[in-house]
N, CA, C and O atoms as a DFTB+ gen file, in Angstrom:
400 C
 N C O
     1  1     100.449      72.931      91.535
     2  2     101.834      72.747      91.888
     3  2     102.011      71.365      92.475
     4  3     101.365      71.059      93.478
     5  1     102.937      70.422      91.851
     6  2     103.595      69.555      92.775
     7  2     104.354      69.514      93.744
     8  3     105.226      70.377      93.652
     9  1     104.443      68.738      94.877
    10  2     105.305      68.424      95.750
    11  2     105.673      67.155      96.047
    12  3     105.057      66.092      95.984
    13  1     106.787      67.434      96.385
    14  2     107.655      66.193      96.153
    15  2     108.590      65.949      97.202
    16  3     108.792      66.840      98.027
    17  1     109.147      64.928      97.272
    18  2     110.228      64.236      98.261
    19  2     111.441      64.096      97.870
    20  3     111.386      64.342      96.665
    21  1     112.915      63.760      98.242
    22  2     113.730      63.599      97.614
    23  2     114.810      63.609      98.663
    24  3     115.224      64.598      99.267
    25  1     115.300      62.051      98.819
    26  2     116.346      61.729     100.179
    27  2     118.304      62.155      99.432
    28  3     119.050      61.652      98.592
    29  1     118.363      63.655     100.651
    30  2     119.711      63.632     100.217
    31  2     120.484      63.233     101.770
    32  3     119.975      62.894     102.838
    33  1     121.764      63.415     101.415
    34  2     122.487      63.219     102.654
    35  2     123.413      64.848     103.189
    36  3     123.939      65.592     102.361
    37  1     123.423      65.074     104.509
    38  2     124.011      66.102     104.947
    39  2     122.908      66.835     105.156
    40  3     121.706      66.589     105.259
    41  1     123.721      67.984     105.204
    42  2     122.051      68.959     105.302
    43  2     120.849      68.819     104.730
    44  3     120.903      68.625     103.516
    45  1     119.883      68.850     105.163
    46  2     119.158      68.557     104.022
    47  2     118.173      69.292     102.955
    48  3     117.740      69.060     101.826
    49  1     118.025      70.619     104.247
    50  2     117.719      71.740     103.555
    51  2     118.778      72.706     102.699
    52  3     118.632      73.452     101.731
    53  1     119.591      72.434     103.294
    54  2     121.089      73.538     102.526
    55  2     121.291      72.908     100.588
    56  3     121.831      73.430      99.614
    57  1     120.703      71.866     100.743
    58  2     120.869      71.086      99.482
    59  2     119.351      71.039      98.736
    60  3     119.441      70.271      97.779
    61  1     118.358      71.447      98.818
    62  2     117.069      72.164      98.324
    63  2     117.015      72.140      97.074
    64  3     118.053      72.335      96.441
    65  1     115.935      71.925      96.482
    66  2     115.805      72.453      95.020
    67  2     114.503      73.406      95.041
    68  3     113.945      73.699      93.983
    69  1     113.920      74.001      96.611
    70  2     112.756      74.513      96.647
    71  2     112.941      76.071      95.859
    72  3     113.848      76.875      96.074
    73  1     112.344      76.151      95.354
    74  2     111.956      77.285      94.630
    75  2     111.164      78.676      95.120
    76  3     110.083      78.588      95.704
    77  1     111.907      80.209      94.781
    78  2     111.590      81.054      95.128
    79  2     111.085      81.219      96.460
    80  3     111.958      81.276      97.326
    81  1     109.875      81.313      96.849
    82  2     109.344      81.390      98.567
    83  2     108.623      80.277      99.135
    84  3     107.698      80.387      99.940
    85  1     109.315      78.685      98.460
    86  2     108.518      78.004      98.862
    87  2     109.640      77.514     100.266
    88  3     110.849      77.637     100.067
    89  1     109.231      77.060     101.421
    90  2     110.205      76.597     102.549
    91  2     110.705      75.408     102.469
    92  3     109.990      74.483     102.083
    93  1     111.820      75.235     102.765
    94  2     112.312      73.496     102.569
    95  2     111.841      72.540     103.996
    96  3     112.601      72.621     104.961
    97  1     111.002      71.936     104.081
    98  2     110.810      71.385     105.273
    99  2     111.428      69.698     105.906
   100  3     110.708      68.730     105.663
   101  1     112.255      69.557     106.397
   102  2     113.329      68.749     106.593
   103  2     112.815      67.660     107.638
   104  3     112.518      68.083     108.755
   105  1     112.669      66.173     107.358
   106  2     112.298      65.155     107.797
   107  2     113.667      64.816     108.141
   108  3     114.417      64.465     107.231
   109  1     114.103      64.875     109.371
   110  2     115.470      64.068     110.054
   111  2     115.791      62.726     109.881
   112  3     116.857      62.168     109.620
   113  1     114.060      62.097     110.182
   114  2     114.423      60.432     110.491
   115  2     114.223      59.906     109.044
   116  3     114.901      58.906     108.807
   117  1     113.564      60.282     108.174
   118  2     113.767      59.740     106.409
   119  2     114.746      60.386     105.614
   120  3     114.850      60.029     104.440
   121  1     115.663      61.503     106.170
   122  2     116.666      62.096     105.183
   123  2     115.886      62.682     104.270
   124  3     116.358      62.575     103.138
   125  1     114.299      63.591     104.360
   126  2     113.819      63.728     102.801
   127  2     113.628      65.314     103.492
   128  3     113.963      65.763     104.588
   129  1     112.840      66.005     102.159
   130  2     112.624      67.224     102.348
   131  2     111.932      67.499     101.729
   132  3     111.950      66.920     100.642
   133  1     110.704      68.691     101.989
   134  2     109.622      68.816     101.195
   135  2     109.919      70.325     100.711
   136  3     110.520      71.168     101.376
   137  1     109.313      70.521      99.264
   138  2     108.304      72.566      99.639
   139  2     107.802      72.631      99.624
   140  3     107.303      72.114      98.625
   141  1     106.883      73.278     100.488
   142  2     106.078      73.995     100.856
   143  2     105.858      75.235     100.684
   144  3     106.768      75.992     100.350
   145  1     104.026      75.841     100.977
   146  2     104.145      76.936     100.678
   147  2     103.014      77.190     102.100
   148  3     102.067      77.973     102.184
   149  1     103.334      76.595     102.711
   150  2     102.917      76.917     104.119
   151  2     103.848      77.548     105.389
   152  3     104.583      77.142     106.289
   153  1     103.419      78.568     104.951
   154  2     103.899      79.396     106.347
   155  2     103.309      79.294     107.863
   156  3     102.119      79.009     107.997
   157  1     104.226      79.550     109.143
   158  2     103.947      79.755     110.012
   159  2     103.769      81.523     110.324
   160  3     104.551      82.114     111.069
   161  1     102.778      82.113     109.720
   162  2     102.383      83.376     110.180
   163  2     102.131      83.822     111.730
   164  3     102.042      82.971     112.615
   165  1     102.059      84.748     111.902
   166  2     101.667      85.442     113.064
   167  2     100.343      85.932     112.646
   168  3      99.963      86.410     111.577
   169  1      99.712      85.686     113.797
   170  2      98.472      86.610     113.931
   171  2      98.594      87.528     114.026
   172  3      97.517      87.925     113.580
   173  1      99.187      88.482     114.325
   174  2      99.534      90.025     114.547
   175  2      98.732      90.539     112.941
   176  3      99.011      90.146     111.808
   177  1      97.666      91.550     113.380
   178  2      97.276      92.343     112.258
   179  2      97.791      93.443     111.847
   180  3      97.205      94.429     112.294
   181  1      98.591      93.645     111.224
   182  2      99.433      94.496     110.766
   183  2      99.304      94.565     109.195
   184  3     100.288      94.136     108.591
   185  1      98.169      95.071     108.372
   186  2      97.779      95.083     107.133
   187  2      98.565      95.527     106.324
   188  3      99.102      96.608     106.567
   189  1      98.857      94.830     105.139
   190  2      99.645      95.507     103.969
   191  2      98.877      95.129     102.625
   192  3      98.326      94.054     102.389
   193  1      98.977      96.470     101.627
   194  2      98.173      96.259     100.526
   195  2      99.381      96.283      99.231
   196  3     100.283      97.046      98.887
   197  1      98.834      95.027      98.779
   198  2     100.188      94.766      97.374
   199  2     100.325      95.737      96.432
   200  3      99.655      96.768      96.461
   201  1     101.192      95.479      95.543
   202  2     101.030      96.061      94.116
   203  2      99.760      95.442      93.382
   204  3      99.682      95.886      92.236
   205  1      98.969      94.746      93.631
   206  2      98.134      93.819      93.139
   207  2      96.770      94.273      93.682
   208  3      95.758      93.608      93.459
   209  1      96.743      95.655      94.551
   210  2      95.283      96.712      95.406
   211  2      94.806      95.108      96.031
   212  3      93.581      94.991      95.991
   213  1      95.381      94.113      96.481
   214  2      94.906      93.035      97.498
   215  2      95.385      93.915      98.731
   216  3      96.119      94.900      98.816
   217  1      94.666      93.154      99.659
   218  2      94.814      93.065     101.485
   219  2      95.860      92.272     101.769
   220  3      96.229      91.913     100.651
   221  1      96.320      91.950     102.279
   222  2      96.717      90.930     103.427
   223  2      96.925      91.378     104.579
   224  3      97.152      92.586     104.636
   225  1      96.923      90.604     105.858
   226  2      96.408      90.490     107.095
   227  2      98.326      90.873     107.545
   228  3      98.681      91.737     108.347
   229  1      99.026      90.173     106.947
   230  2     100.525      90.988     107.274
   231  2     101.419      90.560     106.120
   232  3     100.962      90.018     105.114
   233  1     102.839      90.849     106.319
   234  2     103.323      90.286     104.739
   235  2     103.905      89.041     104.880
   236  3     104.618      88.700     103.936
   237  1     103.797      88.284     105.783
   238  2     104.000      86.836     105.529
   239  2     102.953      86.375     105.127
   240  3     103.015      85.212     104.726
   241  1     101.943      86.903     105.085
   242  2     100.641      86.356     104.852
   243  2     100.748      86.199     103.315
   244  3     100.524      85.233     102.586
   245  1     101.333      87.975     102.955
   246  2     101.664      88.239     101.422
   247  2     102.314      86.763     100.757
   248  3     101.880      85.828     100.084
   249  1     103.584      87.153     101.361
   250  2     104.578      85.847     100.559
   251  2     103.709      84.437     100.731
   252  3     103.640      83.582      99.849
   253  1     103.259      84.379     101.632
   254  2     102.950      82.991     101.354
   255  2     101.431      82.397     100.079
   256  3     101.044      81.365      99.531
   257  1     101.035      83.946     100.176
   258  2     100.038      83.833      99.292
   259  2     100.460      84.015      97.685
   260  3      99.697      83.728      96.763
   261  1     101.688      84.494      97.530
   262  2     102.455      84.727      96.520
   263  2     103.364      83.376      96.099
   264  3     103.736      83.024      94.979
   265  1     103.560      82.818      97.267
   266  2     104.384      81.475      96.994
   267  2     103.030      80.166      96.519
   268  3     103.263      79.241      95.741
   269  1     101.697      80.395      97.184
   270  2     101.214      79.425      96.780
   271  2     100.381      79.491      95.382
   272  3      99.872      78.467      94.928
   273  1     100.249      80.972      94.607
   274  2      99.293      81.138      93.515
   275  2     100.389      81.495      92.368
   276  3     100.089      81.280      91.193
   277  1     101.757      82.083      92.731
   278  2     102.512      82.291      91.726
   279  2     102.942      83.174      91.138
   280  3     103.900      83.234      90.369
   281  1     101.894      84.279      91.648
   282  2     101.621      85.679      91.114
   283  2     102.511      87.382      92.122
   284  3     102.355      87.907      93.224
   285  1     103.274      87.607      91.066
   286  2     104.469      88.118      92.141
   287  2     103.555      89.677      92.608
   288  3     102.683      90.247      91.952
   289  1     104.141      90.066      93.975
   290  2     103.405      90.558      94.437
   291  2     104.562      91.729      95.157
   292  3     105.749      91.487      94.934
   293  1     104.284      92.770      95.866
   294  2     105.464      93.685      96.063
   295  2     104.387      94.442      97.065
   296  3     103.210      94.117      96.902
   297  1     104.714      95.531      98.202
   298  2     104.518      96.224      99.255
   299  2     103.824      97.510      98.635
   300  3     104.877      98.107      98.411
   301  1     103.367      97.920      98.426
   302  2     102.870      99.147      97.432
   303  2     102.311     100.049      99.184
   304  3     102.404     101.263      99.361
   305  1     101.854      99.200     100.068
   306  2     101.525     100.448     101.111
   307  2     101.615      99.612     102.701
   308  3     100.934      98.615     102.940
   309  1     102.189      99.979     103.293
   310  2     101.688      99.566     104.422
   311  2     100.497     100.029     105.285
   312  3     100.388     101.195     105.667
   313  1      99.393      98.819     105.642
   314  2      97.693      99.423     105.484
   315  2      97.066      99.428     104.784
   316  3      97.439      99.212     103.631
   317  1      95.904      99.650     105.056
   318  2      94.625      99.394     104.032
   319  2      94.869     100.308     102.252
   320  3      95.165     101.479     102.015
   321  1      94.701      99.624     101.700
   322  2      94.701      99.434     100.166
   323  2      94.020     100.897      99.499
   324  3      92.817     100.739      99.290
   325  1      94.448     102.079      99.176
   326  2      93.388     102.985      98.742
   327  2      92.115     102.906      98.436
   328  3      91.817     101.792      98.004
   329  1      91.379     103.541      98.484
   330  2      89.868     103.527      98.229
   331  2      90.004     104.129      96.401
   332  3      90.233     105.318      96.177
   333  1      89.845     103.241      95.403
   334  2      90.384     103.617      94.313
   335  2      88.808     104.590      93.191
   336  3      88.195     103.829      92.442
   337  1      88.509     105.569      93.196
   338  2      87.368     106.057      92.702
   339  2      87.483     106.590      91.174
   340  3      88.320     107.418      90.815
   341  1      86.581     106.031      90.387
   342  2      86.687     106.738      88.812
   343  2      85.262     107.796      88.585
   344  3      84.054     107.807      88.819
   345  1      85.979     108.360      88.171
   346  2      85.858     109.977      87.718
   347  2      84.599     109.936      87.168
   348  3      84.197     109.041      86.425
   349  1      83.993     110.868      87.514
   350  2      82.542     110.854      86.717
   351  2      82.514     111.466      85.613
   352  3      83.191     112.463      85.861
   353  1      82.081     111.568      84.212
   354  2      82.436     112.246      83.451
   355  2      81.278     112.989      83.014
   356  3      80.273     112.319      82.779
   357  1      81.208     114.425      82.835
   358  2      79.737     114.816      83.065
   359  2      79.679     115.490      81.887
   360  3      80.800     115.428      81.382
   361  1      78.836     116.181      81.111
   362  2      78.711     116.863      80.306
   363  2      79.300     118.251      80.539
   364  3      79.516     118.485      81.728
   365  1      79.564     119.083      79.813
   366  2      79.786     120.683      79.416
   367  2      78.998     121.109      78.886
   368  3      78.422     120.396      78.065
   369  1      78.656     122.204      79.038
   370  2      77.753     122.918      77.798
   371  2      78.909     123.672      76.969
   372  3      79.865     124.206      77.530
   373  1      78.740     123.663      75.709
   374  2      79.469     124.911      74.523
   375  2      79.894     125.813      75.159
   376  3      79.124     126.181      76.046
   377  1      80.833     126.354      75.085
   378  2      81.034     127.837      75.369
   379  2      81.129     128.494      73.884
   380  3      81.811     128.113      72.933
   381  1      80.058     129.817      73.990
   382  2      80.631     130.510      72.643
   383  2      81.565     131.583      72.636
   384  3      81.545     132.714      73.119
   385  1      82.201     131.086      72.118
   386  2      83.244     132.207      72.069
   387  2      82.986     133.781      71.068
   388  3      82.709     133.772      69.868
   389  1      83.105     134.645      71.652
   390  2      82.890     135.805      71.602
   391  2      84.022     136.577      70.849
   392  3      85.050     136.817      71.482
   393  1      83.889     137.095      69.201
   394  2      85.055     137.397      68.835
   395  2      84.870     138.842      68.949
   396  3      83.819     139.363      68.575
   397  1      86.079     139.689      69.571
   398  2      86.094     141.309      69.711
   399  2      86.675     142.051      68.875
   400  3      86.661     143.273      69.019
């Protein structure tokens, strides 16, 4: 991903071309503005597991990890991620069926 600069006048974030969850970050004294995909998270551990069976540590953590790889991502649980187990598949023996 590129980032880029670009001096407007007035607001300078209200006038953005940042995209989806990236943040507009606003330089006062050059009139410019960046996106970013750096969040100011909280440490607070408060785990959420995506539609994507990932972790994250909370969901800003999510979005921002979604804003910087691209890959859309959604709340599927709040907390640890299921323990996902496949089926063992075992043999049968025949049954004979018995006609009366």
């Amino acid at each position: 991903k590129q980032w880029y600069q670009r001096r407007v006048r007035g607001d300078i974030c209200g006038e953005s071309d940042c995209s989806g969850l990236e943040k507009c970050v606003a330089d006062y004294t050059t009139g410019t503005y960046t996106c970013s995909c750096e969040y100011e998270c909280s440490k607070n551990f408060d785990p959420i597991c995506a539609d994507t069976c990932d972790l994250h540590w909370n969901e800003c953590a999510m979005n921002e990890m979604t804003c910087r790889d691209g890959k859309a991502r959604e709340i599927m649980s709040k907390g640890f991620c299921p323990v996902i187990v496949s089926p063992t598949v075992r043999d049968v023996p025949e049954v004979q069926v018995l006609m009366v």
